[in-house]
CSV table of C-alpha atoms and ligand atoms in Angstrom, one decimal:
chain,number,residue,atom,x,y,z
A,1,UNK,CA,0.0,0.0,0.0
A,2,UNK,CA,2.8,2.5,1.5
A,3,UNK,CA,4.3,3.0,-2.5
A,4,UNK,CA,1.7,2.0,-5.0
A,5,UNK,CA,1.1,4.3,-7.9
A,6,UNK,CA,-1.7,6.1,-7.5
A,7,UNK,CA,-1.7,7.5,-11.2
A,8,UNK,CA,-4.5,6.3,-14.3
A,9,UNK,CA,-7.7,5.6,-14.0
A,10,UNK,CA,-10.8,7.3,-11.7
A,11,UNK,CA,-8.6,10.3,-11.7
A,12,UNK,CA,-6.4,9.2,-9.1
A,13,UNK,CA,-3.6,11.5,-8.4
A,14,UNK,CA,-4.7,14.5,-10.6
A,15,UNK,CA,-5.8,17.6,-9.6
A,16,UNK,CA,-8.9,18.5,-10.4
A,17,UNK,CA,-9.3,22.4,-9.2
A,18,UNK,CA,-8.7,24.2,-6.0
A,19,UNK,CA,-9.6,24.6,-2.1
A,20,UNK,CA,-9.0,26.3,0.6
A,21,UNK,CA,-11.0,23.7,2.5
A,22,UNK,CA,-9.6,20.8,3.2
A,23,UNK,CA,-6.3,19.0,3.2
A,24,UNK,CA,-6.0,15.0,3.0
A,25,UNK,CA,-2.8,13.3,3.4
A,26,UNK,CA,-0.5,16.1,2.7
A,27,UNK,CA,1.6,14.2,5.2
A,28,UNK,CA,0.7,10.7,4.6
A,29,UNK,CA,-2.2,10.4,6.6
A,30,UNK,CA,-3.4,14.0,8.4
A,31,UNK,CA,-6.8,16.0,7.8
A,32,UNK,CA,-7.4,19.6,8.3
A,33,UNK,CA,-10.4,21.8,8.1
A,34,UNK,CA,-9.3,25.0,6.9
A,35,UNK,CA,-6.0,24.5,8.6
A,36,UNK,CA,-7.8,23.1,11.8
A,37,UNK,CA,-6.0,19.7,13.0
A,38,UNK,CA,-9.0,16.9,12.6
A,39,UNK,CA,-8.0,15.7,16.2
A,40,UNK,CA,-7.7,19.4,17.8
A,41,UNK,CA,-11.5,19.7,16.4
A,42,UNK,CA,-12.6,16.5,17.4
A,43,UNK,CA,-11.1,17.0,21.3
A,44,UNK,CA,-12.5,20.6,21.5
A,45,UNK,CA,-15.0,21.4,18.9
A,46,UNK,CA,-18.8,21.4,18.2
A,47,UNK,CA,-20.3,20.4,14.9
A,48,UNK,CA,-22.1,23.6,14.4
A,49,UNK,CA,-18.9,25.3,15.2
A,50,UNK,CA,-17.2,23.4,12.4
A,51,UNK,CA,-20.0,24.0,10.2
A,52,UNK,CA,-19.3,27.5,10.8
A,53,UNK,CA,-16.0,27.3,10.1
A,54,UNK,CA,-16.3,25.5,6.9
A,55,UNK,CA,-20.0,27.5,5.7
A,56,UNK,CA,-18.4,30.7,6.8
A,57,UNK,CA,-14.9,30.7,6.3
A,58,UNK,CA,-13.9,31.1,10.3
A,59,UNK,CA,-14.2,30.2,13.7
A,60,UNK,CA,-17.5,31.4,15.2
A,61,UNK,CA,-17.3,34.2,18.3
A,62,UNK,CA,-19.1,32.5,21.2
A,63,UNK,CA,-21.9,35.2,20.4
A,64,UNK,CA,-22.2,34.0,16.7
A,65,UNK,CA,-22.0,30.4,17.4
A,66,UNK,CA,-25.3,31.2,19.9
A,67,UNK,CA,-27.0,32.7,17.2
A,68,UNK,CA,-26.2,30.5,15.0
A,69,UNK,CA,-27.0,26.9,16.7
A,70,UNK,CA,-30.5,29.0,17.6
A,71,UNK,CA,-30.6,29.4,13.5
A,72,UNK,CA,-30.3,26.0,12.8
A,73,UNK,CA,-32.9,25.1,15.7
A,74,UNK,CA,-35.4,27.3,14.2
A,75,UNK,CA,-35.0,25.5,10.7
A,76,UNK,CA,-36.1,21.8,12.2
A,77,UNK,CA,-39.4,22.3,11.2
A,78,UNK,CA,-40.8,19.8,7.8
A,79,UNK,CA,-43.2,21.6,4.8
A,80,UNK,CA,-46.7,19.7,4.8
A,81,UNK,CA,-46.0,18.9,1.3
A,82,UNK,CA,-42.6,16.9,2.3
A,83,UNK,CA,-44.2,15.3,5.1
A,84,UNK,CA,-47.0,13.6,2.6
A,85,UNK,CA,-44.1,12.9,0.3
A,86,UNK,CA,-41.8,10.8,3.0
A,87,UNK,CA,-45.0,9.7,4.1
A,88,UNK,CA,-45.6,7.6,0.6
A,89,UNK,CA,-42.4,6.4,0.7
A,90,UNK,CA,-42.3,2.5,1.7
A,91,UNK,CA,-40.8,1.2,4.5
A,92,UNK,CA,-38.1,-1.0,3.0
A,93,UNK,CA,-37.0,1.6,0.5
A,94,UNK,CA,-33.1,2.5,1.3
A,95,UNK,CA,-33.1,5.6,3.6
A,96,UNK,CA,-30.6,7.1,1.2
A,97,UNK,CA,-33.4,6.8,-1.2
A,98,UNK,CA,-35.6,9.0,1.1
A,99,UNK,CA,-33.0,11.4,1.7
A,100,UNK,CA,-32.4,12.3,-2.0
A,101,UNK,CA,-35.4,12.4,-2.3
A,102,UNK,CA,-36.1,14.7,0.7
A,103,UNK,CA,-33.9,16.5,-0.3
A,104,UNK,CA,-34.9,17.2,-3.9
A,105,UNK,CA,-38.8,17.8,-2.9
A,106,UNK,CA,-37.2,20.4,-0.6
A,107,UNK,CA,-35.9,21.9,-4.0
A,108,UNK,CA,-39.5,22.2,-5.4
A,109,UNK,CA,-40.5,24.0,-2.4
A,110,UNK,CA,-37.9,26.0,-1.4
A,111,UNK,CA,-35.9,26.9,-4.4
A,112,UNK,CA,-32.7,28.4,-4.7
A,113,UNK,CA,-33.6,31.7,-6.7
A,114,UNK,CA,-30.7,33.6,-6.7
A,115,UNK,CA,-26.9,32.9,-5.4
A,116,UNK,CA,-27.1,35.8,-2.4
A,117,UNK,CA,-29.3,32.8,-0.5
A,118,UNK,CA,-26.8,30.1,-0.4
A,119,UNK,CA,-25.8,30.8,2.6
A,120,UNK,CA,-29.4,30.0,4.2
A,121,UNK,CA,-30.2,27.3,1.9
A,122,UNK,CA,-27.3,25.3,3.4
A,123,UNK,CA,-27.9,26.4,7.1
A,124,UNK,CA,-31.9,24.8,6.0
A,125,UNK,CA,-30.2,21.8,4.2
A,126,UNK,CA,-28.2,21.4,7.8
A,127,UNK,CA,-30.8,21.6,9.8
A,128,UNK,CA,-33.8,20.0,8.3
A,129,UNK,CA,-31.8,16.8,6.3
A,130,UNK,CA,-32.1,14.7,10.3
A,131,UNK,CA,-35.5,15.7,10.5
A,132,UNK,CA,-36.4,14.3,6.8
A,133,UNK,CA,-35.0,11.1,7.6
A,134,UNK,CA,-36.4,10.8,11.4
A,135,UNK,CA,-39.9,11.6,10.3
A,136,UNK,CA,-39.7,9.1,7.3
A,137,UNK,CA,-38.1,6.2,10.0
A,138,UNK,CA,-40.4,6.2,12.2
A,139,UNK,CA,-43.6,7.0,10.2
A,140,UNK,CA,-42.7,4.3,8.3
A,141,UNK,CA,-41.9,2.1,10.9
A,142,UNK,CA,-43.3,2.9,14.3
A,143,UNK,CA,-46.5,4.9,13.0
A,144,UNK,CA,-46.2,7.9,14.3
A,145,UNK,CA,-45.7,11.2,13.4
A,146,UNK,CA,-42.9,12.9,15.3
A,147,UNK,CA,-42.4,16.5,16.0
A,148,UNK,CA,-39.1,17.4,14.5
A,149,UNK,CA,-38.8,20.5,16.2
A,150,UNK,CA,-37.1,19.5,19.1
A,151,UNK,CA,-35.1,21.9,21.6
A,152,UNK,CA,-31.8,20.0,21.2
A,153,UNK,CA,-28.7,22.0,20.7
A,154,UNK,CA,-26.9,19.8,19.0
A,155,UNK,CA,-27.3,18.3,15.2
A,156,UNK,CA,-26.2,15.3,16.5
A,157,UNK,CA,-28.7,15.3,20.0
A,158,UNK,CA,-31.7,16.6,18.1
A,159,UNK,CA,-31.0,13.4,15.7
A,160,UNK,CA,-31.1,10.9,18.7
A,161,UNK,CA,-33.7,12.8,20.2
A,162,UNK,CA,-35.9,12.0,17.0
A,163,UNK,CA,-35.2,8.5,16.7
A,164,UNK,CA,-35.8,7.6,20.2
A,165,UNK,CA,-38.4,10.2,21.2
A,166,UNK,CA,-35.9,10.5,24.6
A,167,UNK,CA,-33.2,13.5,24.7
A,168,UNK,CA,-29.8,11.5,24.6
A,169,UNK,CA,-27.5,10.6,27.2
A,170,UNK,CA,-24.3,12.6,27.5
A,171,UNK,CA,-22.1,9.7,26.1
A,172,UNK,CA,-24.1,9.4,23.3
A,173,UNK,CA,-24.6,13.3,22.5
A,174,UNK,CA,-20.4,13.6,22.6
A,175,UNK,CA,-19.8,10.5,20.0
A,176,UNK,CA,-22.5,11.9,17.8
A,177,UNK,CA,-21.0,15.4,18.0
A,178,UNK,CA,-17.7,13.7,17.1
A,179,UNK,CA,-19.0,11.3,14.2
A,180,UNK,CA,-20.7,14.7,12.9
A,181,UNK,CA,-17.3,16.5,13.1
A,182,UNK,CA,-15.3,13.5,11.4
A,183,UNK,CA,-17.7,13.0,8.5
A,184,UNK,CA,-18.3,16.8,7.5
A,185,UNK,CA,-15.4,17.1,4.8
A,186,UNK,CA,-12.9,15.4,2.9
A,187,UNK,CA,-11.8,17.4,0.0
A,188,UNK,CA,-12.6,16.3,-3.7
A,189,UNK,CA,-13.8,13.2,-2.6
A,190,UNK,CA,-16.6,11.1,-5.3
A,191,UNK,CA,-20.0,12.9,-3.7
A,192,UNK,CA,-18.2,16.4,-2.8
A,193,UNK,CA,-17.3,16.2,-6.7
A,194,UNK,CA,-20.3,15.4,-7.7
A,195,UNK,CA,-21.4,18.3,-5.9
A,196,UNK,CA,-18.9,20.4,-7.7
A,197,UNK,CA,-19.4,19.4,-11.0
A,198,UNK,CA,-23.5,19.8,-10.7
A,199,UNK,CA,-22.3,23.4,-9.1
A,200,UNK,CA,-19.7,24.2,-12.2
A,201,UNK,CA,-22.7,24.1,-14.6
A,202,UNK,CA,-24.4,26.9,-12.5
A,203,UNK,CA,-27.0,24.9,-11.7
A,204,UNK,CA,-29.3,25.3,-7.3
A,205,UNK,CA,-27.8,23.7,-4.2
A,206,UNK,CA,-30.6,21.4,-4.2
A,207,UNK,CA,-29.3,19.6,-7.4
A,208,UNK,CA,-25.9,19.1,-6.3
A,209,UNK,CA,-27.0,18.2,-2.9
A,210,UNK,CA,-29.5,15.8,-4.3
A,211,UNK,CA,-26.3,14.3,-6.6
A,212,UNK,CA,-23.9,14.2,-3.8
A,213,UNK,CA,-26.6,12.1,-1.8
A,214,UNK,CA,-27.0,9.5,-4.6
A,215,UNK,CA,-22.9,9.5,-5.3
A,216,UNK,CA,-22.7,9.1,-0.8
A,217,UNK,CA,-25.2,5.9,-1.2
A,218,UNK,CA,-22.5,3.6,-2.7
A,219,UNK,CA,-21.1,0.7,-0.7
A,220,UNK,CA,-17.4,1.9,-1.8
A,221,UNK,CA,-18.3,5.4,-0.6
A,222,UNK,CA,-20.2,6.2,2.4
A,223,UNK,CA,-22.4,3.6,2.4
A,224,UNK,CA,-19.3,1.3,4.0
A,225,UNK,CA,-20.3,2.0,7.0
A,226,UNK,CA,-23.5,0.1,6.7
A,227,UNK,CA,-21.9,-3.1,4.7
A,228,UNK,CA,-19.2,-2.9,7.2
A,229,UNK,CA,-21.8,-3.6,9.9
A,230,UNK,CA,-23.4,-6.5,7.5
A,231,UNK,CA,-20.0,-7.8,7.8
A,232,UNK,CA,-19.1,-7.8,11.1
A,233,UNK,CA,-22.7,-8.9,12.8
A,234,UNK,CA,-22.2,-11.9,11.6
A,235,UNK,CA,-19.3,-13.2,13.5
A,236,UNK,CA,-19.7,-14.0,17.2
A,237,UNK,CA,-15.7,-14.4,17.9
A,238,UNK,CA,-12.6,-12.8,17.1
A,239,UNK,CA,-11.5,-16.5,15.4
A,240,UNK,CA,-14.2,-16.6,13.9
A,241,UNK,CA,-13.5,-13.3,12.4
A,242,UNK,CA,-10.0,-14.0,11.7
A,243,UNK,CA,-11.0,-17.7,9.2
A,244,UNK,CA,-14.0,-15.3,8.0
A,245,UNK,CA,-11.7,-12.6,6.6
A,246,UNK,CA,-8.7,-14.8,5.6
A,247,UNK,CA,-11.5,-16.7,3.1
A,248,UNK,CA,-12.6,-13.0,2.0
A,249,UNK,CA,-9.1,-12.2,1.1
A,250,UNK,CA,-8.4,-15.6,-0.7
A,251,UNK,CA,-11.4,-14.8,-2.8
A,252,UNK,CA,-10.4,-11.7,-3.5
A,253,UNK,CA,-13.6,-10.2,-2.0
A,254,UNK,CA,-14.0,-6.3,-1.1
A,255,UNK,CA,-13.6,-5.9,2.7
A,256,UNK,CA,-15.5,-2.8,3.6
A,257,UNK,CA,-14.4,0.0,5.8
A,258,UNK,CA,-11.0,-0.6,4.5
A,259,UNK,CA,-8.6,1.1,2.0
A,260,UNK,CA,-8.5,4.8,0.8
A,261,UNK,CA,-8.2,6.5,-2.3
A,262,UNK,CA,-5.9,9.2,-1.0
A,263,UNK,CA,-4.4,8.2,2.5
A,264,UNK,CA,-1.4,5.8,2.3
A,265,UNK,CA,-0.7,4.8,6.2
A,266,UNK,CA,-3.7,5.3,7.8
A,267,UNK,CA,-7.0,7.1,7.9
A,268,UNK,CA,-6.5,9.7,10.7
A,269,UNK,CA,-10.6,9.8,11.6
A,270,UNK,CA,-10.2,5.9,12.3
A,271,UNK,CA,-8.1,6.0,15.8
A,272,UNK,CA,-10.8,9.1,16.6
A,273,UNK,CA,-14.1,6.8,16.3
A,274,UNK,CA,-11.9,3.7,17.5
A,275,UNK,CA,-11.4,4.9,20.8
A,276,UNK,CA,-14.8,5.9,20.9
A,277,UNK,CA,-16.6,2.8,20.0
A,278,UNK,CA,-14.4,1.3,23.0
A,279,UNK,CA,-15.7,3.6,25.4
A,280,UNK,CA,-19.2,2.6,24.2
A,281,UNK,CA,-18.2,-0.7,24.0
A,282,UNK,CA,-17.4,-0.6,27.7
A,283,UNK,CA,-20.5,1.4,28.3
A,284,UNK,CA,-22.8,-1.3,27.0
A,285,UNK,CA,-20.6,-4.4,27.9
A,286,UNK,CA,-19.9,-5.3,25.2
A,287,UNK,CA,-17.3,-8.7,24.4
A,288,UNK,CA,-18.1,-9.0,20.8
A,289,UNK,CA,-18.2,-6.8,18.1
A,290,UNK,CA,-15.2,-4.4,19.5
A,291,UNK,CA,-13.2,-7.6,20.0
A,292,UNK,CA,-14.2,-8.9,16.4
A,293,UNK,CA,-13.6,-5.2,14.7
A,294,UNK,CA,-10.1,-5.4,16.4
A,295,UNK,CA,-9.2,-8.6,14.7
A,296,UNK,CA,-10.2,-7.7,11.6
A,297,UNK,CA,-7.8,-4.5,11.7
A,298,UNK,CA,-5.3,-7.0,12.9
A,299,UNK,CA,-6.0,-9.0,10.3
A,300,UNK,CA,-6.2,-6.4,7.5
A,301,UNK,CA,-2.9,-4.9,8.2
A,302,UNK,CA,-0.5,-8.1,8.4
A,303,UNK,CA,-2.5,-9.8,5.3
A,304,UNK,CA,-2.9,-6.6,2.9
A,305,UNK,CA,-1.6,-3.6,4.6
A,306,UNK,CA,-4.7,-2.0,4.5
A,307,UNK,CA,-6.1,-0.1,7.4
A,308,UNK,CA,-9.8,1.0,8.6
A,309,UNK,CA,-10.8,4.2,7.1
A,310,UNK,CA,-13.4,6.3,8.7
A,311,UNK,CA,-16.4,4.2,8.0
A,312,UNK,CA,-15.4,1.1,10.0
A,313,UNK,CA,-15.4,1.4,13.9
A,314,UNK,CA,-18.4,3.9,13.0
A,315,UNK,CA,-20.5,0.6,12.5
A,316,UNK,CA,-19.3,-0.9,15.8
A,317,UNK,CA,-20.1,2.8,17.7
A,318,UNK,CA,-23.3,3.4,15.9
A,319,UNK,CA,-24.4,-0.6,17.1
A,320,UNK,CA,-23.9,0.6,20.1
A,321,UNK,CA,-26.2,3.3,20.1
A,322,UNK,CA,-28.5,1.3,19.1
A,323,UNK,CA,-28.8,3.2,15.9
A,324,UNK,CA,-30.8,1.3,12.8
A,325,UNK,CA,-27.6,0.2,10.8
A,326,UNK,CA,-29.6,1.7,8.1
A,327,UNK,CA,-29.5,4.8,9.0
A,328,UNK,CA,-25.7,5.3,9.3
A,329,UNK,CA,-25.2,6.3,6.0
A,330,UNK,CA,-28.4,9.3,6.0
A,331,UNK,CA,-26.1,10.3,9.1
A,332,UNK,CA,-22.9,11.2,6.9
A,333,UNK,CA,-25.0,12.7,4.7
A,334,UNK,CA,-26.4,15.0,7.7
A,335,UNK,CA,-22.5,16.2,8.3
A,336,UNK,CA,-21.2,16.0,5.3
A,337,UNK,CA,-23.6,18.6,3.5
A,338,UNK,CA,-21.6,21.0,5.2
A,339,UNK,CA,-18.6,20.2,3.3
A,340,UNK,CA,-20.5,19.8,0.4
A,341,UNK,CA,-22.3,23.4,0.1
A,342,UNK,CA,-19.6,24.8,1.0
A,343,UNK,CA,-17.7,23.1,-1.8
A,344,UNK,CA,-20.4,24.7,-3.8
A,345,UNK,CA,-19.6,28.0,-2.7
A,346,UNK,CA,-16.0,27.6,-4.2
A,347,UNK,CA,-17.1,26.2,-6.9
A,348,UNK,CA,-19.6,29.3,-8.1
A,349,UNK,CA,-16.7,32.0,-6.8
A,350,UNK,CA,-14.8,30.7,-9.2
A,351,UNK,CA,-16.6,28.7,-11.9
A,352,UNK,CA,-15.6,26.9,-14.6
A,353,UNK,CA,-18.1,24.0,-16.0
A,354,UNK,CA,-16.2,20.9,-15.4
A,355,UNK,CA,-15.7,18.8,-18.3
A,356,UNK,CA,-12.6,16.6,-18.9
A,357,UNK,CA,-11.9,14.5,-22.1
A,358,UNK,CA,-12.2,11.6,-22.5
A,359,UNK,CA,-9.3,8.6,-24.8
A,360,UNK,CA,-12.0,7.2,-27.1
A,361,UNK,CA,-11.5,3.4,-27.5
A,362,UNK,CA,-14.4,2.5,-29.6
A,363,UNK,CA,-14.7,1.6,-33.4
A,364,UNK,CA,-12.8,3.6,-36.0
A,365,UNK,CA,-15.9,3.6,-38.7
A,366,UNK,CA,-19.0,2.2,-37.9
A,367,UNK,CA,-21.8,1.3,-41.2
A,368,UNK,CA,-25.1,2.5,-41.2
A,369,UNK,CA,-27.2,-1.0,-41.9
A,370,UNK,CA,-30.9,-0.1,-42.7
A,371,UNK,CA,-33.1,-1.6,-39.8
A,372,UNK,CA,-34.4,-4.6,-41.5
A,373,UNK,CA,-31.1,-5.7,-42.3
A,374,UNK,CA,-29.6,-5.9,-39.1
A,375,UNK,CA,-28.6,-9.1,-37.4
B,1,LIG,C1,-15.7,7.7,4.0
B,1,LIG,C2,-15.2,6.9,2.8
B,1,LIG,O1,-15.8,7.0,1.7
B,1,LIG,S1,-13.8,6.0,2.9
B,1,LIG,C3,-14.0,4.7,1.7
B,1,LIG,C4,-15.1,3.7,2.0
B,1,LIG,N1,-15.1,2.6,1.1
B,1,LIG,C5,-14.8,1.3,1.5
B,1,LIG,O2,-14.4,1.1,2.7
B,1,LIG,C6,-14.9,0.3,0.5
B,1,LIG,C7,-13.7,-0.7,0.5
B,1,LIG,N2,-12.5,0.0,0.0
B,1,LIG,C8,-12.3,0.1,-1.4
B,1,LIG,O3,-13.1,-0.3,-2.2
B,1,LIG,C9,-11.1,0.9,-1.8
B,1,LIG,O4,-10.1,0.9,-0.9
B,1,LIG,C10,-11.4,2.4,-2.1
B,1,LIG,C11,-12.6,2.5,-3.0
B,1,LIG,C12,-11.8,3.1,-0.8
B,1,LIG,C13,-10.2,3.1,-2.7
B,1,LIG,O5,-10.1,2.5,-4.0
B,1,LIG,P1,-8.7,2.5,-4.8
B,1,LIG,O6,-8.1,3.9,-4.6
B,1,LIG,O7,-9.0,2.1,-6.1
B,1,LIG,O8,-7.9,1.5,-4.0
B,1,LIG,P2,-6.4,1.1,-4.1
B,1,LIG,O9,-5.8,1.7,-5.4
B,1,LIG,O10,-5.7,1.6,-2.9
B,1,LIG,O11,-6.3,-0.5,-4.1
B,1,LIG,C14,-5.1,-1.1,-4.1
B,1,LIG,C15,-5.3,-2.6,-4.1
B,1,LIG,O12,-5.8,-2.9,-2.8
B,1,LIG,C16,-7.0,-3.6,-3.0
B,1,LIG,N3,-8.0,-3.1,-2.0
B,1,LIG,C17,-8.2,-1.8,-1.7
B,1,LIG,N4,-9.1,-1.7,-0.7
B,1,LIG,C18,-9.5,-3.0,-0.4
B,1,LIG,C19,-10.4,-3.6,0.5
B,1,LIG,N5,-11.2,-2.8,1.2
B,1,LIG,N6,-10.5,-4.9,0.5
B,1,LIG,C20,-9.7,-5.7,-0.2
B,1,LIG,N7,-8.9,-5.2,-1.1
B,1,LIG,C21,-8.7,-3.9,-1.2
B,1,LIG,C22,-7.6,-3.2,-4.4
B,1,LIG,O13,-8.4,-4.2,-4.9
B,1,LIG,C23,-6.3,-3.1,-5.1
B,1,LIG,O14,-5.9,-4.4,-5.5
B,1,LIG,P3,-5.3,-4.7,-6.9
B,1,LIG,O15,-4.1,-3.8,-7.1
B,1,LIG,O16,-5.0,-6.2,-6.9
B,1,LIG,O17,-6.4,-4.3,-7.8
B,2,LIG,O1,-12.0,11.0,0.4
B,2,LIG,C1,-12.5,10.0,-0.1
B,2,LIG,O2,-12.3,9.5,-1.2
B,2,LIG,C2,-13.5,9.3,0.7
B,2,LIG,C3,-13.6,9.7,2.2
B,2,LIG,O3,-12.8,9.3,3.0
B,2,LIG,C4,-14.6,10.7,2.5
B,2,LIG,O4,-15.3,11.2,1.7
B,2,LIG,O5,-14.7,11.0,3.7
């Protein structure tokens, strides 16, 4: 892993454009938000402050970051017309499903009419994104129709709050603001481009926050988290584990939660949520899944060399939440938004349509053969 090229296809190792938001692996494995340490933020920060930092361009006074988590509280609340819409919506569809489409109804109702209301369009993507998927979840599955409005601070409290119709414990509040803060940007990464390019063609936040979503849902992408937890449920020992992966690896399978396009050593959000999920792993009592995760990172780096990137000890700390695994990946999508408007922002103050060539390896010359002639 350490000195493999990283040049050819998916555009690995080409520079695509410019930010001044984020930096991934500039030294093998560290992340910083706007020249913000990911562990300094982690340890000290809240979510909304680092959605501040990244929607607004700097740290928040204590006075602005009051006014704005008071915003973002007063943008909870769900349009009639989306709440019959998620209300249509089956209860087995994918929850990344509901969310793009949350999201795009959002766009019929609230369009974007003019650049100037970016700013609040992404503070309203921010704040109402848990609330789509909470009302949807349990409509769909409990019944009920929940008030979204809750009094929570927090993104990440107001979420739990939703789900569970109880405010959440402190423990709980702390690893979500965490999660929130380690999932909110990552550079040019495949849904924060898809964002971009959407943006480049000048077209409302809506659209490229509906794109991002769908380019998020993908079991290589964000949507690791959740196959990681498919994986892992299954095995009741660390052995077990072990002979499990070893076959995986022989067949040459995928092992999710593992790898990265960018990072060469190690993903530096993975020892942030590890340590987490072991303190919740202690808080539940759990002798399981943390034990089984471990060996499989064990595993992974002496077989392959490849470590856990973010996605993987967020399925073991999300279990023990007790969060739906189905719902881990509509999480990400509620903190990484941020990175993704902003990323929009960029984009349309400096804009250029994005559109790369492409080697043609098709035929040379191809005949025209009438219709009815055609094999
Ligand atoms: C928050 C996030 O989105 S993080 C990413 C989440 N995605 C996953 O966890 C899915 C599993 N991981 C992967 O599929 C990949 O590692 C990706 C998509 C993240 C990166 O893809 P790439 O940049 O193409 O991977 P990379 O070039 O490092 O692969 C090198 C080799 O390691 C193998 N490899 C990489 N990741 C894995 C993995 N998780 N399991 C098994 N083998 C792997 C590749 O198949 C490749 O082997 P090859 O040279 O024989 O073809
Ligand atoms: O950067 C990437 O390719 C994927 C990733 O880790 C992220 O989006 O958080």
């Amino acid at each position: 892993m350490a000195d493999k090229p990283v040049s050819g296809a998916g555009l690995r190792g080409q520079s695509a454009g410019t930010t001044a938001l984020c930096t991934v692996g500039q030294s093998g494995s560290g992340l910083t938000y706007r020249g913000f340490d990911i562990k300094e933020l982690a340890e000290k920060a809240k979510f909304e402050e680092v959605a501040y930092l990244l929607l607004k361009g700097k740290l928040p006074t204590q006075a602005e970051l009051d006014a704005y988590i008071t915003k973002l509280k007063g943008l909870r609340g769900l349009p009639p017309e989306l709440k019959t819409v998620l209300e249509q919506i089956p209860r087995d569809a994918h929850p990344m499903d509901v969310m793009r489409t949350g999201a795009s109804m959002l766009g019929n109702l609230e369009t974007e009419q003019s650049f100037d209301e970016q700013q609040d369009v992404s503070d309203r993507l921010l704040a109402v994104l848990p609330s789509i998927i909470c009302y949807w979840f349990r409509f769909s599955h409990d019944g009920v129709r929940i008030e979204t409005e809750t009094d929570d601070a927090s993104v990440g409290g107001h979420f739990l709050h939703m789900l569970r119709d109880e405010p959440a414990s402190e423990l709980h509040a702390r690893v979500m603001n965490v999660s929130l803060i380690l999932y909110a940007e990552h550079e040019f990464n495949a849904s924060t481009f898809t964002a971009r390019v959407c943006a480049s063609t000048l077209s409302d936040m809506h659209s490229c926050v509906t794109g991002a979503i769908g380019s998020l849902r993908g079991p290589l992408h964000g949507g690791a988290n959740e196959a990681a937890m498919a994986m892992i449920e299954n095995w009741t020992s660390p052995e077990e584990a072990e002979r499990e992966i070893m076959g995986m690896l022989e067949r040459k399978d995928k092992i999710m939660g593992f790898g990265h396009a960018i990072y060469r050593e190690s993903d530096p959000r993975n020892a942030i949520i590890k340590h987490w999920s072991k303190k919740l792993a202690e808080d539940v009592g759990d002798s399981v899944l943390y034990p089984v995760s471990e060996r499989v990172e064990e595993v992974m780096w002496r077989e392959k060399k490849l470590f856990c990137n973010a996605d993987f000890f967020h399925a073991s700390a999300y279990y023990f939440m007790d969060i739906p695994t189905k719902l881990f990946t509509p999480i990400f999508v509620c903190s990484r938004v941020t990175g993704w408007t902003a990323h929009v922002f960029e984009q349309r103050a400096n804009n250029r349509i994005i559109r790369p060539s492409a080697d043609y390896v098709g035929p040379e010359k191809s005949e025209w053969v009438p219709i009815e002639q055609r094999d």
